Amino acid sequence: MPLPNSSPEFEALLNYLKHNRECDLTGYKRSTLMRRFEHRMQRVGIESYQNYLHYLQCHVEESNMLLQDVLINFTGFFRDREAWIYLATEIVPELIANKPANAPIRVWSAGCSTGQEIYSFLILMSEVLGIEFCQQHIQCYATDADEAALQQAQTAIYSDLEIIGISAELLEKYFQKTEQGYVFYPDLRCLVQFQPHNVMQPAPVSTIDLLICRNVLMYFTGEAQASILDRFHQALGNTGFLFLGQAEALMHRKEFFSSVDIQHRIYTKSIDPYCEDHGSISSQHHQKQAIEPPISQNYFWQTAFESSPVAQVAIDDRGYMAEANEQATLIFGLTLDDWKRPVQDLKLGELLKPYTSIDSLLCQRHSTILKDVEWVTAETTRYFDVAIAPVFDATKQFRGITLTFLDKTDYQQLTNQLEHITAELKQVSATCETTQPELEATNQETQLLTENILDRN
């Protein structure tokens, strides 16, 4: 069944790739996916999905070219540095404490892209515990659906732009400068096993101590996210940690994970018997009945939020963006980097600044509406009524606020036009009042002149 904002033709295209090219994209959000497909279709001069399906059938190499446009490889060394510092100071000691003597620490980087994050982890561990410890006690697995990105990760050669984020000291210690670029330290690189893998497939490894999957889930539908998190829960050991990206929140399968630090998106596996019983991916009918209702419910609300024609933004209790739907992203030009900054420092915060502050809204903790908020850009001026509502969890603890932007630009423009017309009418009326006596005098003169002419005749 086609998802919202999709079409039967597009779903047929995805099904062909899944069953004939071993490329399963059916779990990705349709809005993002369709934009990237259309970008590729424009490059080969094709307008319809049906024609592009025929083109794929006739050109075997095209599916690889399509994947390069579709799969998103946005990564970097020590991205969100504070999160890595927290990982080093708080989580790594627990990883070691949880392992028996001589037992390996198993790490899986899911959606590893070009390898920067798994290598960041190895640098981090080497700095904390030494290179020799890593060689003896660390086992790393890195997977990605993009085989071109995976190949670069295996060669571990990076350009000047790609090594931004690494200090000069670490760069000298862990990389060798060559004509091709910066090559990662071979004695650590050999600790990573790379293999192709789509996170929608069963986990390729198990009993993982740290699962790194950063800013990957955000590109999938709510239903797909729930399915992926099921698999992650299975892959983690009982004391394992899940490390997500700053641009995403654990909105699905919350009962499967306990928060360690929400700010840095680090969670630990829940070992509640309910999760163990119902988290497994199984073909048994009774398990499907237990899993499908919450997936469908989560998917319904996630889809409703994302596809809403009204711009909506959720802000956490620290003043950082927690969620933004597609309409808000388009209107305010939001990017992945915006999740790393306080909302008051973004364009969104500048929009509200003349009327209130984010800190003030977080302190008020009651619903309110800002009227006639003006949003001026180089292209146009728009007007919004902004509805602000506090968000509380099941324990009545304050979690943040939501902003809903009701676009009243058309109404405001009509109001402005009406005011302009009213002003013109007033001016005409005033002119009429000024000229009325003159007009009456003229009429009287005309009447006297007419009577004189009639008397002469």
CSV table of C-alpha atoms in Angstrom, one decimal:
chain,number,residue,atom,x,y,z
A,1,MET,CA,0.0,0.0,0.0
A,2,PRO,CA,1.5,3.4,-1.0
A,3,LEU,CA,2.5,5.6,1.8
A,4,PRO,CA,1.2,9.2,2.1
A,5,ASN,CA,2.7,11.6,-0.4
A,6,SER,CA,3.7,8.7,-2.6
A,7,SER,CA,2.1,7.1,-5.7
A,8,PRO,CA,1.6,3.6,-7.1
A,9,GLU,CA,4.2,4.3,-9.9
A,10,PHE,CA,6.8,5.3,-7.3
A,11,GLU,CA,6.1,2.3,-5.1
A,12,ALA,CA,6.5,0.1,-8.2
A,13,LEU,CA,9.9,1.6,-8.8
A,14,LEU,CA,10.9,0.9,-5.2
A,15,ASN,CA,9.6,-2.7,-5.4
A,16,TYR,CA,11.7,-3.3,-8.6
A,17,LEU,CA,14.8,-2.1,-6.9
A,18,LYS,CA,14.1,-4.2,-3.8
A,19,HIS,CA,13.4,-7.4,-5.6
A,20,ASN,CA,15.6,-7.1,-8.7
A,21,ARG,CA,18.6,-5.0,-7.6
A,22,GLU,CA,18.8,-6.0,-3.9
A,23,CYS,CA,18.4,-2.4,-2.9
A,24,ASP,CA,15.6,-2.0,-0.3
A,25,LEU,CA,14.6,1.7,0.0
A,26,THR,CA,11.0,1.0,1.1
A,27,GLY,CA,11.6,2.2,4.6
A,28,TYR,CA,12.9,5.6,3.8
A,29,LYS,CA,10.7,8.7,4.2
A,30,ARG,CA,8.9,9.3,0.9
A,31,SER,CA,9.3,13.1,0.7
A,32,THR,CA,13.1,12.9,1.0
A,33,LEU,CA,13.3,9.8,-1.3
A,34,MET,CA,11.2,11.3,-4.0
A,35,ARG,CA,13.2,14.5,-4.1
A,36,ARG,CA,16.4,12.6,-4.6
A,37,PHE,CA,14.9,10.3,-7.2
A,38,GLU,CA,13.7,13.3,-9.2
A,39,HIS,CA,17.1,14.9,-8.9
A,40,ARG,CA,18.6,11.8,-10.5
A,41,MET,CA,15.9,11.5,-13.1
A,42,GLN,CA,16.5,15.1,-14.2
A,43,ARG,CA,20.2,14.3,-14.7
A,44,VAL,CA,19.3,11.5,-17.2
A,45,GLY,CA,16.4,13.5,-18.8
A,46,ILE,CA,13.5,11.4,-17.6
A,47,GLU,CA,10.2,12.9,-16.2
A,48,SER,CA,8.0,10.0,-15.2
A,49,TYR,CA,8.6,7.2,-12.7
A,50,GLN,CA,7.3,4.6,-15.2
A,51,ASN,CA,9.9,5.7,-17.8
A,52,TYR,CA,12.6,5.7,-15.2
A,53,LEU,CA,11.7,2.1,-14.2
A,54,HIS,CA,12.1,1.1,-17.9
A,55,TYR,CA,15.4,2.9,-17.9
A,56,LEU,CA,16.6,1.0,-14.9
A,57,GLN,CA,15.6,-2.3,-16.5
A,58,CYS,CA,17.6,-1.5,-19.6
A,59,HIS,CA,20.7,0.0,-17.8
A,60,VAL,CA,22.0,-2.2,-15.1
A,61,GLU,CA,24.6,0.3,-13.9
A,62,GLU,CA,22.0,3.0,-13.3
A,63,SER,CA,20.9,1.6,-9.9
A,64,ASN,CA,24.5,2.2,-8.6
A,65,MET,CA,24.4,5.8,-9.9
A,66,LEU,CA,21.0,6.3,-8.3
A,67,LEU,CA,22.2,5.1,-4.9
A,68,GLN,CA,25.0,7.7,-5.0
A,69,ASP,CA,22.3,10.4,-5.2
A,70,VAL,CA,19.9,8.8,-2.8
A,71,LEU,CA,22.0,7.5,0.1
A,72,ILE,CA,23.0,10.3,2.4
A,73,ASN,CA,26.7,10.4,3.5
A,74,PHE,CA,26.9,13.3,5.9
A,75,THR,CA,29.5,12.6,8.5
A,76,GLY,CA,32.8,13.8,10.0
A,77,PHE,CA,35.4,13.1,12.6
A,78,PHE,CA,34.2,13.7,16.2
A,79,ARG,CA,31.0,15.3,15.0
A,80,ASP,CA,29.2,16.8,18.0
A,81,ARG,CA,32.5,16.9,20.0
A,82,GLU,CA,30.8,17.3,23.4
A,83,ALA,CA,29.0,14.0,22.9
A,84,TRP,CA,32.3,12.2,22.2
A,85,ILE,CA,33.8,13.8,25.3
A,86,TYR,CA,30.9,12.4,27.3
A,87,LEU,CA,31.4,9.0,25.7
A,88,ALA,CA,35.0,9.0,26.7
A,89,THR,CA,34.5,10.2,30.3
A,90,GLU,CA,31.3,8.4,31.2
A,91,ILE,CA,30.5,5.5,28.9
A,92,VAL,CA,34.0,4.1,28.1
A,93,PRO,CA,34.7,3.3,31.8
A,94,GLU,CA,31.3,1.5,32.0
A,95,LEU,CA,32.1,-0.5,28.9
A,96,ILE,CA,35.3,-1.7,30.5
A,97,ALA,CA,33.7,-2.3,33.9
A,98,ASN,CA,30.9,-4.4,32.3
A,99,LYS,CA,33.3,-6.8,30.6
A,100,PRO,CA,35.0,-9.8,32.2
A,101,ALA,CA,38.8,-9.9,32.0
A,102,ASN,CA,40.1,-10.5,28.5
A,103,ALA,CA,36.6,-10.4,27.0
A,104,PRO,CA,36.5,-8.2,23.9
A,105,ILE,CA,34.6,-4.9,23.7
A,106,ARG,CA,32.4,-5.2,20.6
A,107,VAL,CA,31.4,-2.1,18.7
A,108,TRP,CA,29.1,-1.8,15.7
A,109,SER,CA,28.9,1.4,13.6
A,110,ALA,CA,25.6,1.0,11.6
A,111,GLY,CA,25.3,3.3,8.6
A,112,CYS,CA,29.1,4.1,8.9
A,113,SER,CA,29.2,6.0,5.7
A,114,THR,CA,32.9,6.8,4.9
A,115,GLY,CA,34.2,5.6,8.2
A,116,GLN,CA,34.9,8.7,10.2
A,117,GLU,CA,32.8,7.8,13.2
A,118,ILE,CA,34.2,4.3,13.8
A,119,TYR,CA,37.7,5.7,13.4
A,120,SER,CA,36.8,8.5,15.8
A,121,PHE,CA,35.9,5.9,18.3
A,122,LEU,CA,39.2,4.0,17.9
A,123,ILE,CA,41.2,7.3,18.3
A,124,LEU,CA,39.1,8.0,21.4
A,125,MET,CA,39.8,4.6,22.9
A,126,SER,CA,43.5,4.8,22.0
A,127,GLU,CA,43.8,8.1,23.8
A,128,VAL,CA,42.0,6.9,26.9
A,129,LEU,CA,43.5,3.3,27.1
A,130,GLY,CA,46.3,3.1,24.6
A,131,ILE,CA,46.8,1.6,21.2
A,132,GLU,CA,48.0,-1.7,22.6
A,133,PHE,CA,44.8,-2.1,24.7
A,134,CYS,CA,42.7,-1.5,21.6
A,135,GLN,CA,44.6,-4.1,19.6
A,136,GLN,CA,44.0,-6.7,22.3
A,137,HIS,CA,40.5,-5.9,23.5
A,138,ILE,CA,38.5,-4.1,20.7
A,139,GLN,CA,36.4,-5.7,18.0
A,140,CYS,CA,34.8,-3.2,15.5
A,141,TYR,CA,32.2,-3.8,12.8
A,142,ALA,CA,31.1,-1.1,10.3
A,143,THR,CA,28.3,-1.5,7.8
A,144,ASP,CA,26.6,0.7,5.3
A,145,ALA,CA,24.2,0.2,2.3
A,146,ASP,CA,26.4,2.5,0.1
A,147,GLU,CA,29.2,0.3,-1.2
A,148,ALA,CA,31.1,3.3,-2.7
A,149,ALA,CA,31.2,5.0,0.8
A,150,LEU,CA,32.1,1.7,2.3
A,151,GLN,CA,35.1,1.3,-0.1
A,152,GLN,CA,36.4,4.7,1.0
A,153,ALA,CA,36.0,3.7,4.7
A,154,GLN,CA,38.1,0.6,4.0
A,155,THR,CA,40.9,2.5,2.3
A,156,ALA,CA,40.7,5.2,5.1
A,157,ILE,CA,42.0,8.0,2.9
A,158,TYR,CA,40.6,11.4,3.6
A,159,SER,CA,41.0,14.9,2.0
A,160,ASP,CA,41.9,18.1,3.8
A,161,LEU,CA,38.2,18.9,4.1
A,162,GLU,CA,37.3,15.5,5.5
A,163,ILE,CA,39.8,15.7,8.4
A,164,ILE,CA,38.4,18.9,9.7
A,165,GLY,CA,37.6,18.4,13.4
A,166,ILE,CA,40.8,16.5,14.2
A,167,SER,CA,43.4,18.5,16.2
A,168,ALA,CA,46.9,18.9,14.8
A,169,GLU,CA,48.3,16.6,17.5
A,170,LEU,CA,45.8,13.7,16.7
A,171,LEU,CA,46.3,14.2,13.0
A,172,GLU,CA,50.1,13.8,13.3
A,173,LYS,CA,49.6,10.8,15.7
A,174,TYR,CA,47.0,8.8,13.8
A,175,PHE,CA,47.3,9.8,10.1
A,176,GLN,CA,50.0,9.8,7.5
A,177,LYS,CA,50.0,12.5,4.8
A,178,THR,CA,50.3,11.1,1.3
A,179,GLU,CA,49.7,12.4,-2.2
A,180,GLN,CA,46.2,10.8,-2.1
A,181,GLY,CA,45.3,12.4,1.2
A,182,TYR,CA,45.5,11.6,4.9
A,183,VAL,CA,45.7,7.8,5.6
A,184,PHE,CA,44.4,6.5,8.9
A,185,TYR,CA,46.8,4.5,11.1
A,186,PRO,CA,46.9,0.9,9.7
A,187,ASP,CA,47.4,-0.8,13.1
A,188,LEU,CA,44.0,0.6,14.2
A,189,ARG,CA,42.3,0.4,10.8
A,190,CYS,CA,42.8,-3.4,10.7
A,191,LEU,CA,40.6,-3.7,13.8
A,192,VAL,CA,37.5,-2.8,11.8
A,193,GLN,CA,35.6,-5.4,9.7
A,194,PHE,CA,33.5,-3.7,7.0
A,195,GLN,CA,30.6,-5.2,5.1
A,196,PRO,CA,27.6,-4.0,3.1
A,197,HIS,CA,24.4,-4.0,5.2
A,198,ASN,CA,21.0,-2.2,5.1
A,199,VAL,CA,19.7,-1.4,8.6
A,200,MET,CA,16.3,-2.7,7.6
A,201,GLN,CA,17.8,-6.2,7.4
A,202,PRO,CA,18.5,-8.4,10.4
A,203,ALA,CA,21.5,-7.3,12.4
A,204,PRO,CA,24.7,-9.0,11.1
A,205,VAL,CA,26.3,-9.1,14.6
A,206,SER,CA,25.2,-9.7,18.2
A,207,THR,CA,26.2,-9.1,21.8
A,208,ILE,CA,27.3,-5.6,20.9
A,209,ASP,CA,28.6,-3.4,23.7
A,210,LEU,CA,28.3,-0.1,21.8
A,211,LEU,CA,26.1,0.5,18.8
A,212,ILE,CA,26.9,3.8,17.0
A,213,CYS,CA,24.2,4.9,14.5
A,214,ARG,CA,24.2,8.6,14.2
A,215,ASN,CA,21.8,10.7,12.1
A,216,VAL,CA,20.6,7.6,10.2
A,217,LEU,CA,17.2,6.9,11.7
A,218,MET,CA,15.9,10.4,10.8
A,219,TYR,CA,15.7,9.5,7.1
A,220,PHE,CA,13.3,6.5,7.7
A,221,THR,CA,9.6,6.4,8.3
A,222,GLY,CA,8.3,5.9,11.8
A,223,GLU,CA,7.3,2.3,11.1
A,224,ALA,CA,10.8,1.6,9.6
A,225,GLN,CA,12.5,3.2,12.7
A,226,ALA,CA,10.5,1.0,15.0
A,227,SER,CA,11.6,-2.1,13.0
A,228,ILE,CA,15.3,-0.9,13.0
A,229,LEU,CA,15.2,-0.3,16.7
A,230,ASP,CA,13.9,-3.8,17.2
A,231,ARG,CA,16.9,-5.2,15.5
A,232,PHE,CA,19.3,-2.9,17.4
A,233,HIS,CA,17.8,-4.1,20.7
A,234,GLN,CA,18.4,-7.7,19.6
A,235,ALA,CA,22.0,-6.9,18.6
A,236,LEU,CA,23.0,-5.2,21.9
A,237,GLY,CA,24.3,-7.1,24.8
A,238,ASN,CA,22.4,-6.7,28.1
A,239,THR,CA,24.7,-3.9,29.2
A,240,GLY,CA,25.1,-2.4,25.7
A,241,PHE,CA,24.8,1.3,24.8
A,242,LEU,CA,23.1,2.9,21.8
A,243,PHE,CA,24.7,6.2,20.5
A,244,LEU,CA,22.4,8.2,18.2
A,245,GLY,CA,23.0,11.6,16.5
A,246,GLN,CA,22.1,15.0,17.7
A,247,ALA,CA,19.6,15.5,14.9
A,248,GLU,CA,17.3,12.6,16.0
A,249,ALA,CA,15.4,11.5,19.1
A,250,LEU,CA,14.2,8.1,20.2
A,251,MET,CA,10.6,8.5,19.3
A,252,HIS,CA,9.9,4.8,18.7
A,253,ARG,CA,10.5,1.7,20.8
A,254,LYS,CA,11.1,3.9,23.9
A,255,GLU,CA,10.3,0.9,26.1
A,256,PHE,CA,13.3,-1.0,24.6
A,257,PHE,CA,15.9,1.6,25.8
A,258,SER,CA,16.6,3.6,28.9
A,259,SER,CA,18.0,7.1,28.6
A,260,VAL,CA,21.6,7.6,29.9
A,261,ASP,CA,22.0,11.2,28.6
A,262,ILE,CA,19.3,12.7,26.4
A,263,GLN,CA,21.4,15.7,25.5
A,264,HIS,CA,24.1,13.5,23.9
A,265,ARG,CA,21.6,10.9,22.7
A,266,ILE,CA,23.0,8.0,24.6
A,267,TYR,CA,20.8,5.1,25.7
A,268,THR,CA,21.2,1.7,27.3
A,269,LYS,CA,19.3,-1.5,26.5
A,270,SER,CA,16.3,-2.3,28.6
A,271,ILE,CA,16.2,-5.9,29.7
A,272,ASP,CA,12.5,-5.8,30.8
A,273,PRO,CA,11.0,-9.2,30.0
A,274,TYR,CA,8.3,-7.5,27.9
A,275,CYS,CA,10.9,-6.1,25.6
A,276,GLU,CA,12.7,-9.4,25.3
A,277,ASP,CA,9.4,-11.2,24.5
A,278,HIS,CA,8.0,-8.7,22.0
A,279,GLY,CA,11.2,-7.2,20.6
A,280,SER,CA,12.2,-10.1,18.4
A,281,ILE,CA,11.4,-10.1,14.7
A,282,SER,CA,9.4,-13.2,14.2
A,283,SER,CA,6.9,-14.6,11.7
A,284,GLN,CA,4.8,-16.0,14.5
A,285,HIS,CA,1.2,-14.6,14.3
A,286,HIS,CA,0.8,-13.9,18.0
A,287,GLN,CA,4.0,-11.8,18.1
A,288,LYS,CA,2.9,-9.8,15.0
A,289,GLN,CA,-0.4,-9.0,16.8
A,290,ALA,CA,1.6,-7.7,19.8
A,291,ILE,CA,4.0,-5.6,17.7
A,292,GLU,CA,1.8,-4.1,14.9
A,293,PRO,CA,-0.6,-1.9,16.9
A,294,PRO,CA,2.1,0.3,18.6
A,295,ILE,CA,4.0,0.5,15.3
A,296,SER,CA,0.9,1.6,13.4
A,297,GLN,CA,0.0,4.1,16.1
A,298,ASN,CA,3.5,5.6,16.2
A,299,TYR,CA,3.6,5.7,12.4
A,300,PHE,CA,0.3,7.4,12.3
A,301,TRP,CA,1.3,10.3,14.6
A,302,GLN,CA,4.8,10.6,13.1
A,303,THR,CA,3.3,10.8,9.6
A,304,ALA,CA,0.7,13.3,10.7
A,305,PHE,CA,3.4,15.5,12.2
A,306,GLU,CA,5.7,15.3,9.1
A,307,SER,CA,3.1,15.7,6.4
A,308,SER,CA,1.1,18.5,8.2
A,309,PRO,CA,0.7,21.6,5.9
A,310,VAL,CA,1.2,23.7,9.0
A,311,ALA,CA,4.8,24.3,10.1
A,312,GLN,CA,5.6,22.7,13.5
A,313,VAL,CA,8.7,22.7,15.7
A,314,ALA,CA,9.4,20.9,19.0
A,315,ILE,CA,12.0,22.5,21.4
A,316,ASP,CA,13.4,20.5,24.3
A,317,ASP,CA,13.8,21.9,27.8
A,318,ARG,CA,17.3,23.1,27.0
A,319,GLY,CA,16.1,25.3,24.2
A,320,TYR,CA,17.4,23.1,21.4
A,321,MET,CA,15.3,21.8,18.5
A,322,ALA,CA,14.0,18.3,19.1
A,323,GLU,CA,11.9,17.9,16.0
A,324,ALA,CA,10.8,19.9,12.9
A,325,ASN,CA,8.4,18.8,10.2
A,326,GLU,CA,9.0,19.2,6.5
A,327,GLN,CA,6.9,22.4,6.2
A,328,ALA,CA,9.0,24.1,9.0
A,329,THR,CA,12.2,22.9,7.4
A,330,LEU,CA,11.2,24.4,4.1
A,331,ILE,CA,10.0,27.7,5.5
A,332,PHE,CA,12.8,28.4,7.8
A,333,GLY,CA,15.6,26.7,5.8
A,334,LEU,CA,16.6,24.3,8.6
A,335,THR,CA,19.6,22.0,8.2
A,336,LEU,CA,21.2,19.2,10.2
A,337,ASP,CA,23.6,21.6,11.9
A,338,ASP,CA,20.7,23.6,13.4
A,339,TRP,CA,20.0,20.7,15.8
A,340,LYS,CA,23.4,21.5,17.4
A,341,ARG,CA,22.6,25.1,18.3
A,342,PRO,CA,20.1,26.8,20.6
A,343,VAL,CA,16.9,27.8,18.8
A,344,GLN,CA,17.4,31.4,19.9
A,345,ASP,CA,20.5,31.5,17.7
A,346,LEU,CA,18.7,30.3,14.6
A,347,LYS,CA,16.5,32.2,12.1
A,348,LEU,CA,13.6,30.8,13.9
A,349,GLY,CA,14.7,32.4,17.2
A,350,GLU,CA,15.3,35.7,15.4
A,351,LEU,CA,11.7,35.6,14.1
A,352,LEU,CA,10.4,35.4,17.7
A,353,LYS,CA,12.9,37.7,19.3
A,354,PRO,CA,10.9,41.0,18.8
A,355,TYR,CA,7.9,39.3,20.5
A,356,THR,CA,9.4,37.0,23.2
A,357,SER,CA,12.4,34.8,24.0
A,358,ILE,CA,12.7,31.0,24.0
A,359,ASP,CA,13.9,31.1,27.6
A,360,SER,CA,10.8,33.0,28.5
A,361,LEU,CA,8.5,30.5,26.7
A,362,LEU,CA,10.3,27.6,28.5
A,363,CYS,CA,9.7,29.3,31.9
A,364,GLN,CA,6.0,30.1,31.3
A,365,ARG,CA,5.0,26.5,30.8
A,366,HIS,CA,1.4,27.4,29.7
A,367,SER,CA,-0.2,27.7,26.3
A,368,THR,CA,-0.2,31.0,24.5
A,369,ILE,CA,-0.5,32.5,21.1
A,370,LEU,CA,1.7,35.2,19.5
A,371,LYS,CA,-0.4,37.3,17.0
A,372,ASP,CA,0.8,38.7,13.7
A,373,VAL,CA,4.4,37.6,13.9
A,374,GLU,CA,6.2,39.1,10.9
A,375,TRP,CA,8.8,37.0,9.0
A,376,VAL,CA,10.8,39.2,6.5
A,377,THR,CA,13.1,37.5,3.9
A,378,ALA,CA,14.8,38.8,0.8
A,379,GLU,CA,12.0,37.4,-1.3
A,380,THR,CA,8.8,38.1,0.6
A,381,THR,CA,7.2,39.0,3.9
A,382,ARG,CA,5.0,36.4,5.7
A,383,TYR,CA,2.8,36.7,8.8
A,384,PHE,CA,2.1,34.0,11.4
A,385,ASP,CA,0.0,33.4,14.5
A,386,VAL,CA,2.3,31.2,16.6
A,387,ALA,CA,0.7,28.8,19.0
A,388,ILE,CA,3.0,27.7,21.9
A,389,ALA,CA,2.1,24.7,24.0
A,390,PRO,CA,4.1,23.0,26.8
A,391,VAL,CA,4.9,19.3,26.6
A,392,PHE,CA,4.8,17.0,29.6
A,393,ASP,CA,5.6,13.3,29.8
A,394,ALA,CA,3.5,10.6,31.5
A,395,THR,CA,5.0,11.5,34.9
A,396,LYS,CA,4.0,15.2,34.4
A,397,GLN,CA,7.6,16.2,34.0
A,398,PHE,CA,8.2,19.2,31.7
A,399,ARG,CA,10.0,18.2,28.5
A,400,GLY,CA,9.8,21.2,26.3
A,401,ILE,CA,7.4,23.2,24.0
A,402,THR,CA,5.8,22.9,20.6
A,403,LEU,CA,5.5,25.9,18.2
A,404,THR,CA,2.8,25.7,15.6
A,405,PHE,CA,2.9,28.4,12.9
A,406,LEU,CA,-0.5,29.3,11.4
A,407,ASP,CA,0.3,31.1,8.1
A,408,LYS,CA,-2.0,34.2,7.8
A,409,THR,CA,-0.1,35.9,5.1
A,410,ASP,CA,-3.0,35.9,2.6
A,411,TYR,CA,-5.3,37.3,5.3
A,412,GLN,CA,-2.8,40.0,6.3
A,413,GLN,CA,-2.3,41.0,2.7
A,414,LEU,CA,-6.1,41.3,2.2
A,415,THR,CA,-6.3,43.3,5.4
A,416,ASN,CA,-3.5,45.6,4.2
A,417,GLN,CA,-5.3,46.0,0.8
A,418,LEU,CA,-8.6,46.7,2.6
A,419,GLU,CA,-6.9,49.3,4.8
A,420,HIS,CA,-5.3,50.9,1.7
A,421,ILE,CA,-8.6,51.0,-0.1
A,422,THR,CA,-10.4,52.4,3.0
A,423,ALA,CA,-7.7,55.1,3.2
A,424,GLU,CA,-8.2,56.0,-0.5
A,425,LEU,CA,-12.0,56.1,0.0
A,426,LYS,CA,-11.6,58.4,3.0
A,427,GLN,CA,-9.4,60.7,0.9
A,428,VAL,CA,-11.9,60.7,-1.9
A,429,SER,CA,-14.7,61.4,0.7
A,430,ALA,CA,-12.7,64.3,2.1
A,431,THR,CA,-12.1,65.7,-1.3
A,432,CYS,CA,-15.8,65.4,-2.1
A,433,GLU,CA,-16.7,67.3,1.2
A,434,THR,CA,-14.3,70.0,0.1
A,435,THR,CA,-15.6,70.4,-3.4
A,436,GLN,CA,-19.3,70.0,-2.4
A,437,PRO,CA,-19.9,73.7,-1.6
A,438,GLU,CA,-18.2,74.7,-4.9
A,439,LEU,CA,-20.4,72.1,-6.8
A,440,GLU,CA,-23.6,73.5,-5.2
A,441,ALA,CA,-22.5,77.1,-6.1
A,442,THR,CA,-21.9,76.0,-9.6
A,443,ASN,CA,-25.2,74.3,-9.8
A,444,GLN,CA,-26.9,77.4,-8.6
A,445,GLU,CA,-25.1,79.5,-11.2
A,446,THR,CA,-26.1,77.1,-13.9
A,447,GLN,CA,-29.7,77.1,-12.8
A,448,LEU,CA,-29.8,81.0,-12.8
A,449,LEU,CA,-28.2,81.0,-16.2
A,450,THR,CA,-30.7,78.6,-17.5
A,451,GLU,CA,-33.6,80.6,-16.1
A,452,ASN,CA,-32.2,83.8,-17.7
A,453,ILE,CA,-32.0,82.1,-21.1
A,454,LEU,CA,-35.6,80.8,-20.8
A,455,ASP,CA,-36.8,84.3,-19.8
A,456,ARG,CA,-35.3,85.9,-22.9
A,457,ASN,CA,-37.1,83.4,-25.1
